[in-house]
XYZ file of C-alpha atoms in Angstrom:
421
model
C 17.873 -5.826 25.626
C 15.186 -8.288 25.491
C 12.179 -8.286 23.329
C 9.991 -8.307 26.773
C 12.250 -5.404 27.992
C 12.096 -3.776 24.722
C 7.629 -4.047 25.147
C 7.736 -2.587 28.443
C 9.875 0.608 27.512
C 8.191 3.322 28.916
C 7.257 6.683 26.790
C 10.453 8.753 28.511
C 12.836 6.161 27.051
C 11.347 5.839 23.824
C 11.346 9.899 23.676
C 14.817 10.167 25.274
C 15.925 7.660 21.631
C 13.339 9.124 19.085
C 16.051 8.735 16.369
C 16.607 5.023 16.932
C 12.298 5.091 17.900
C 12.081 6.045 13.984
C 14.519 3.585 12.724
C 13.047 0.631 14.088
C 9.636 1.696 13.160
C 10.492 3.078 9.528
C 9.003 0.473 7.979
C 5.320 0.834 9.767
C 5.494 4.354 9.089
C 6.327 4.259 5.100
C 4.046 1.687 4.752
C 1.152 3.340 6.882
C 1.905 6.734 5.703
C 1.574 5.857 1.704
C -1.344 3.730 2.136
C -2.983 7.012 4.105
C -1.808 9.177 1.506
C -3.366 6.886 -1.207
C -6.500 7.268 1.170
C -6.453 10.816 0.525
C -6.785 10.652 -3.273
C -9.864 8.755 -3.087
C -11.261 11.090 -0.171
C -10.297 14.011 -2.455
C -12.375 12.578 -5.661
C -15.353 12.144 -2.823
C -14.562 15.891 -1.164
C -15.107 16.911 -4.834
C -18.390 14.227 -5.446
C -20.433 15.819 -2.430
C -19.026 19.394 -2.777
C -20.795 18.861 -6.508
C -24.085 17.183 -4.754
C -26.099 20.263 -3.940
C -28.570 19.716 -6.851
C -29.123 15.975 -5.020
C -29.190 17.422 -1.758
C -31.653 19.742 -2.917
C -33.828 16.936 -4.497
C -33.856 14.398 -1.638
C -34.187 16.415 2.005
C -32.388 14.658 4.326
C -29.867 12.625 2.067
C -27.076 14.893 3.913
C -27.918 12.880 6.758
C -27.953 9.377 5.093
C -24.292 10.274 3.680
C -21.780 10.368 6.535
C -22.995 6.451 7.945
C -23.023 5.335 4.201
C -19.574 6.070 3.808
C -18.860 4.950 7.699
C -20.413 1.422 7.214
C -18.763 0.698 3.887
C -15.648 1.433 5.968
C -16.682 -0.832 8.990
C -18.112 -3.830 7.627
C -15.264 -3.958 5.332
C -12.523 -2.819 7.317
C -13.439 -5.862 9.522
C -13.515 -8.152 6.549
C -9.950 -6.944 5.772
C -9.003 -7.072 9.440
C -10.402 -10.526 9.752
C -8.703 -11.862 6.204
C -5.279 -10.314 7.741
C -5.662 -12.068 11.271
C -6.017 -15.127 9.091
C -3.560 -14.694 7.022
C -1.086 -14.060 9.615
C -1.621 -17.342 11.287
C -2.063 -19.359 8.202
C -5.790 -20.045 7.878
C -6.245 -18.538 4.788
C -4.057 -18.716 1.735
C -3.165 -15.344 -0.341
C -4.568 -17.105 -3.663
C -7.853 -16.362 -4.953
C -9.049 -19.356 -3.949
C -12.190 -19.506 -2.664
C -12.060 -21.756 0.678
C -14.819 -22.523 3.518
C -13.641 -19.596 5.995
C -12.909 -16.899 3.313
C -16.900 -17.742 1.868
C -18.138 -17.546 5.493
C -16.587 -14.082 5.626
C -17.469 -13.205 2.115
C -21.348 -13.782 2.613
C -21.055 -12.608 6.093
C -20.203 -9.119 5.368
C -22.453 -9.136 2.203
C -25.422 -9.680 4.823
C -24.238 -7.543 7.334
C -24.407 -4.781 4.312
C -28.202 -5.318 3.817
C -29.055 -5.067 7.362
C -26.962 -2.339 7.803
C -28.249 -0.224 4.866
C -31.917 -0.925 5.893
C -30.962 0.279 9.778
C -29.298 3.388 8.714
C -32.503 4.527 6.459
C -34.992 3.942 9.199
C -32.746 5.729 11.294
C -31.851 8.921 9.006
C -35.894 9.439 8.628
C -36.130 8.851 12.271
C -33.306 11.835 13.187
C -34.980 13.894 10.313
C -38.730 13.995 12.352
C -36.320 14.295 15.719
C -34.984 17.425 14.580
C -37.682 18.630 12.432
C -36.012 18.803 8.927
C -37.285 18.275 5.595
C -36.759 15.146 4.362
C -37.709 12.293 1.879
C -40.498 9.434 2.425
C -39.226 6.409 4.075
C -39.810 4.514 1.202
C -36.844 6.195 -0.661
C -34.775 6.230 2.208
C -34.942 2.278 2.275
C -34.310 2.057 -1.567
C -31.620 4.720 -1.408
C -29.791 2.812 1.036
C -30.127 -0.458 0.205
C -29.697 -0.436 -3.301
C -26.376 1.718 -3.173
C -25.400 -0.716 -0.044
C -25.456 -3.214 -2.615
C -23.587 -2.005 -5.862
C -20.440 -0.769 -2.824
C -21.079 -4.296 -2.103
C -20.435 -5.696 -5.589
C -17.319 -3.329 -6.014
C -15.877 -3.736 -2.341
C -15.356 -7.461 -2.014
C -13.042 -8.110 -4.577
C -11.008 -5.283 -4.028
C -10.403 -5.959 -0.085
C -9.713 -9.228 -0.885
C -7.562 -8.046 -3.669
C -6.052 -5.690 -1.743
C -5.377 -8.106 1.304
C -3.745 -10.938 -0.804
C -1.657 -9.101 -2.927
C -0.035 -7.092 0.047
C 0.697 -9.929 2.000
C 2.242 -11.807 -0.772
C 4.436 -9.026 -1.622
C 5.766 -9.128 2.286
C 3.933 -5.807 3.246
C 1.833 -6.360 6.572
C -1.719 -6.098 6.134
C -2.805 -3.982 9.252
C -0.548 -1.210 8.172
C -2.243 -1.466 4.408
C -5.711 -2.904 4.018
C -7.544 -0.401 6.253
C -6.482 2.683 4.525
C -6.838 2.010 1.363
C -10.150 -0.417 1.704
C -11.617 2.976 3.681
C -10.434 4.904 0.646
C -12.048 2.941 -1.913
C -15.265 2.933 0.726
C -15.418 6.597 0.280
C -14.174 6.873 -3.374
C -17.646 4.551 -4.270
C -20.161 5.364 -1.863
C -21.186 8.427 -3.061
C -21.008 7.332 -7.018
C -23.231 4.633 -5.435
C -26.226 6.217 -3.947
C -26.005 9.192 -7.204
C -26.749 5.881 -9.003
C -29.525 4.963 -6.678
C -31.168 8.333 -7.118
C -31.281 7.106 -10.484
C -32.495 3.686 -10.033
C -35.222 5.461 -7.812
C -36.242 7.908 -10.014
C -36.829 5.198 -12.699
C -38.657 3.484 -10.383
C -41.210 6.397 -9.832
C -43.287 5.439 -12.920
C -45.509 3.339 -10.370
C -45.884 3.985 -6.655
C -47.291 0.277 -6.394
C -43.354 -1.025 -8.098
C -41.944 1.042 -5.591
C -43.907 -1.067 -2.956
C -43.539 -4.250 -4.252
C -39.434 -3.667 -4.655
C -39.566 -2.919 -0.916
C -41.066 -5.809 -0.292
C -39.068 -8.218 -2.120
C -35.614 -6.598 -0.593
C -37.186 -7.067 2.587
C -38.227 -10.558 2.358
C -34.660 -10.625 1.080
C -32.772 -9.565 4.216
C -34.649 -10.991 6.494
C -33.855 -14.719 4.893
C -30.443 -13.765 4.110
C -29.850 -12.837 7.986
C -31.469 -16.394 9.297
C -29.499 -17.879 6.432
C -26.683 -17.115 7.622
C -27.195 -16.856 11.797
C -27.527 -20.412 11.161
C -25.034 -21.238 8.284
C -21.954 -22.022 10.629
C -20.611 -21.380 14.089
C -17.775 -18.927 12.124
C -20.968 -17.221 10.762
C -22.792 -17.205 13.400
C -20.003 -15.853 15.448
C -19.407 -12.809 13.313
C -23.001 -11.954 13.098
C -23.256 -12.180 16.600
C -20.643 -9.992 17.255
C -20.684 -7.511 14.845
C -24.499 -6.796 14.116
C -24.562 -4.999 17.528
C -21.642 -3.119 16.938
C -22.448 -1.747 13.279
C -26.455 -1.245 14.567
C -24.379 1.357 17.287
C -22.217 2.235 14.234
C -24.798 3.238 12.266
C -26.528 5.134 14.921
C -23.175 7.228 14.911
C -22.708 7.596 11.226
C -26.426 8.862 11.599
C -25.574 11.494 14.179
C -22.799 12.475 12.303
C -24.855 13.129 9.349
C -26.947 15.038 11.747
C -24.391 17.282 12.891
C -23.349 18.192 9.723
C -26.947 18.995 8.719
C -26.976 21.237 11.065
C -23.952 23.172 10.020
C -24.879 22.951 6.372
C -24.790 26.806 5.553
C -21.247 26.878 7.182
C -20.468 24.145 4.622
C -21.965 25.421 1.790
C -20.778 28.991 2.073
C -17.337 27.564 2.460
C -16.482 25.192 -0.220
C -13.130 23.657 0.482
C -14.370 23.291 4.111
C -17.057 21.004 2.499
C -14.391 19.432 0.372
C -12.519 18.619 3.341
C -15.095 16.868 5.264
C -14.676 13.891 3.681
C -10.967 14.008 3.845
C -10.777 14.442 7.091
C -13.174 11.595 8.272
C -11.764 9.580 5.811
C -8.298 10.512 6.872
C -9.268 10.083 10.453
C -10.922 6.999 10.160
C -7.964 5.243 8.056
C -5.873 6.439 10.766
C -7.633 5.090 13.884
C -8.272 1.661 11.356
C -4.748 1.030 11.313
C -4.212 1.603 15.139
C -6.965 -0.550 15.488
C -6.135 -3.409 12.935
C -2.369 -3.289 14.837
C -3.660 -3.180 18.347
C -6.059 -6.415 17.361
C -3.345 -8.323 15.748
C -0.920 -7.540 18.330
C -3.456 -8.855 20.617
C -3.542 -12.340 18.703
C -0.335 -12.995 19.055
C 0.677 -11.704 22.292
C 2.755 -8.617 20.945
C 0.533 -6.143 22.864
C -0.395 -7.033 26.663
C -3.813 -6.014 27.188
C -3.001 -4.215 30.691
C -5.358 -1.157 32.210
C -1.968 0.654 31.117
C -0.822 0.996 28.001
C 2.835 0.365 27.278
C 5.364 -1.724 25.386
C 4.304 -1.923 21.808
C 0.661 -0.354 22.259
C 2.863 2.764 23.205
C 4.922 2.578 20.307
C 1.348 1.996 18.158
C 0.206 5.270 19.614
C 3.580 6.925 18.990
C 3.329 6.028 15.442
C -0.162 6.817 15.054
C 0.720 10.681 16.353
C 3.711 10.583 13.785
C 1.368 9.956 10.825
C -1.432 12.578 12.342
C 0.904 15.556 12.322
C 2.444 14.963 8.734
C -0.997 14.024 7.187
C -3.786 16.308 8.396
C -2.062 19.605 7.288
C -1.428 17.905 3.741
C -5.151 16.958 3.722
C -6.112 20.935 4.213
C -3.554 21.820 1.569
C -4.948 19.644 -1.017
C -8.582 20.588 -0.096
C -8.018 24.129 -0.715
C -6.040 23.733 -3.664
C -8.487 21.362 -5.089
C -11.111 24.726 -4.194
C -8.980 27.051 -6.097
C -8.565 24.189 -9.036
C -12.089 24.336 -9.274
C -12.502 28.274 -9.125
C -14.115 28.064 -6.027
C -13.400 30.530 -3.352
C -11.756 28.570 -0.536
C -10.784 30.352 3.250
C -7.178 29.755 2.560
C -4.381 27.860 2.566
C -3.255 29.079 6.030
C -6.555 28.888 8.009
C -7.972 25.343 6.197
C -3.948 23.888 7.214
C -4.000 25.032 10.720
C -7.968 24.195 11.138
C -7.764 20.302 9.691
C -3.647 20.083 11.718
C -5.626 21.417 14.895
C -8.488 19.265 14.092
C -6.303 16.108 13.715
C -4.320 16.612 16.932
C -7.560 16.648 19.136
C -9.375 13.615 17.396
C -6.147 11.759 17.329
C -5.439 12.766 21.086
C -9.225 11.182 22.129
C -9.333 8.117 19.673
C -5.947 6.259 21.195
C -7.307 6.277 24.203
C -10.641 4.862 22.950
C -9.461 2.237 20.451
C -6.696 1.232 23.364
C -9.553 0.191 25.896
C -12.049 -0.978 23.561
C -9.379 -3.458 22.273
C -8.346 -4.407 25.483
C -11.965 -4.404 26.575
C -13.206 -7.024 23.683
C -10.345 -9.296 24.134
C -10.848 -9.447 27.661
C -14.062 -10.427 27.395
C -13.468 -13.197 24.683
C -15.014 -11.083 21.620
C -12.898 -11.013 18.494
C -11.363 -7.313 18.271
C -11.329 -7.955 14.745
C -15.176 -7.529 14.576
C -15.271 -4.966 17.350
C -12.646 -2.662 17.151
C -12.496 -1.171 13.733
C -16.194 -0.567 13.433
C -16.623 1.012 16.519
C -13.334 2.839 16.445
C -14.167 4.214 13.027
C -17.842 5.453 13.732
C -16.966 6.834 16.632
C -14.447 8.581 14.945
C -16.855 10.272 12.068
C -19.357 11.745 14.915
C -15.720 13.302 16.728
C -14.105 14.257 13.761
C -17.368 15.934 12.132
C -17.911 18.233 15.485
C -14.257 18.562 16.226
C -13.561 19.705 12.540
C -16.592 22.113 12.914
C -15.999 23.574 16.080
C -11.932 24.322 15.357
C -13.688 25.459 11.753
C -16.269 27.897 13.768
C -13.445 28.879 16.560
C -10.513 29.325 13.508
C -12.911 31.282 11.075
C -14.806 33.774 13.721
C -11.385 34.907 15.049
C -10.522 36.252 11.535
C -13.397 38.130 10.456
């Protein structure tokens, strides 16, 4: 069989082999599945962070709603970065050495920039959403500074690490798509949180003098917006990923924001459930590291002419979605297990093993079910259109992702828990 007959299999054939399916794809799935389960540690330690935030939650109205695109646009703007540093590294443009070249600076200041505007977006936006729906919630002030400042420290964390990340697994022969997403999304979550609890301390220190508040905001203003025509203008490779990602990540964020909506509005459900709260972020991050991977394979398969970017899927985008379906079923129920268990750990009463298994398995299914289909045509879509799928995909894959996966995981919660009381 040829490798062009061997693209344009059809489902029913790869089904009718699943055996030989597995062995040829083995190697996508160990190295996918153990970066996702590494994901889940880190969305564990974050489950734990915000099930342990009530006191801030308490403190700052409306930081519930702030949280979800926090830990959404740390995942976007530097699953892109690792998506774009894999691309490269594939065809040969950048080196694995930590060497600091002219493209890998370009994408290094790029995302930092893209973090600042993105932070300052997502604050306006979360007080916007908080006067929408009439909930209590912080001055915008504090929003800004809450956002920005913990936007920052991820930043100073996050860079080296992707790029760490990136290099080392492609020197050691492992692909990148099947690696960096995961476990960049995992360290997104595992930080983001200890981020902005350090921001609530940076702002509280700052509360000696409303007037320092003021001028701060200023200055980090002044800062973005000079950073941003900075680098618009910098280079075309600059200027290119700013073009096409700003739009994205603005819709991003409005997602991430409407996720952190949602889940304000279910926040008694949450808090009268613990593990359910524990889960959240295990899920999403889960979720998202999922779809990222789909994504990051779809894009690169795209580059090189692997995946055929037809108004139906098949060949290898099949065999992506095959895989990605393979990984939801043996990952979401291990997800519930461990965010129970870590309930029980903690002394916390949980809803059980049973119910939190079959609710985040259930959960997973649907959301995985909806997202192939979306990732497939906005891949497709971007590349058809001559946009870079590496800035488009994973960002709007993933955000789109957090708003499904926060009502899907409620709703299956609400449907799973009412039928047993």
């Amino acid at each position: 069989m040829t490798d062009k007959q061997k693209r344009i299999r059809t489902p029913l054939s790869i089904f009718s082999t699943f055996p030989d399916f597995l062995d040829e794809h083995k190697s996508i799935i160990k190295e996918s599945l153990i970066a996702l389960l590494i994901c889940a540690i880190g969305d564990l330690c974050a489950g734990i962070v915000l099930g342990k935030m009530t006191f801030f939650l308490e403190a700052f109205p409306g930081l519930l709603v702030i949280i979800p695109g926090a830990i959404g646009m740390r995942g976007n703007i530097f699953g892109s970065f690792a998506s774009r540093l894999s691309t490269n590294l594939h065809i040969g443009i950048i080196s694995p050495k930590f060497k600091f070249s002219q493209d890998l600076n370009y994408n290094i200041f790029s995302s930092f920039v893209l973090t600042l505007v993105l932070s300052l977006f997502l604050a306006i936006f979360a007080k916007i959403l908080c006067i929408i729906l009439h909930q209590p919630s912080m001055n915008l002030i504090d929003f800004i500074l809450i956002s920005v400042i913990a936007g920052i420290i991820s930043n100073l964390i996050m860079l080296p690490i992707t790029m760490l990340v990136s290099f080392k697994s492609f020197k050691h022969g492992w692909d990148p798509d099947n690696i960096t997403s995961p476990i960049i999304a995992a360290f997104g979550d595992l930080f983001t949180l200890p981020a902005i609890i350090a921001s609530l301390f940076i702002l509280q220190l700052m509360n000696f003098n409303i007037i320092f508040k003021d001028i701060i905001l200023v200055i980090i203003l002044i800062i973005i917006t000079i950073s941003f025509i900075y680098c618009y203008k910098l280079s075309e490779e600059t200027n290119r990923i700013l073009k096409q990602s700003t739009p994205v990540l603005l819709l991003c964020s409005f997602l991430g924001g409407a996720a952190g909506g949602i889940l304000n509005s279910a926040v008694e459900t949450l808090v009268t459930n613990p593990s359910l709260l524990t889960l959240l972020p295990l899920f999403s991050g889960e979720s998202g590291s999922l779809i990222s991977i789909l994504g990051a394979r779809l894009s690169s398969g795209l580059h090189s002419g692997l995946v055929e970017p037809f108004r139906k899927p098949e060949g290898e985008a099949v065999h992506n979605f095959i895989i990605c379906f393979i990984l939801a079923i043996i990952v979401f129920p291990i997800i519930g297990f461990l965010a129970e268990a870590s309930s029980y750990a903690l002394g916390e009463v949980g809803v059980g093993f049973i119910n939190i298994m079959e609710i985040s398995t259930l959960s997973g299914i649907i959301l995985a079910t909806i997202m192939v289909i979306i990732v497939y045509y906005v891949s497709i879509t971007s590349y058809n259109n001559n946009l870079d799928p590496d800035n488009i995909v994973i960002p709007v894959s993933t955000s789109i992702t957090d708003s499904i996966s926060s009502l899907t995981l409620i709703s299956v919660s609400l449907l799973i828990l009412s039928s047993i009381i």
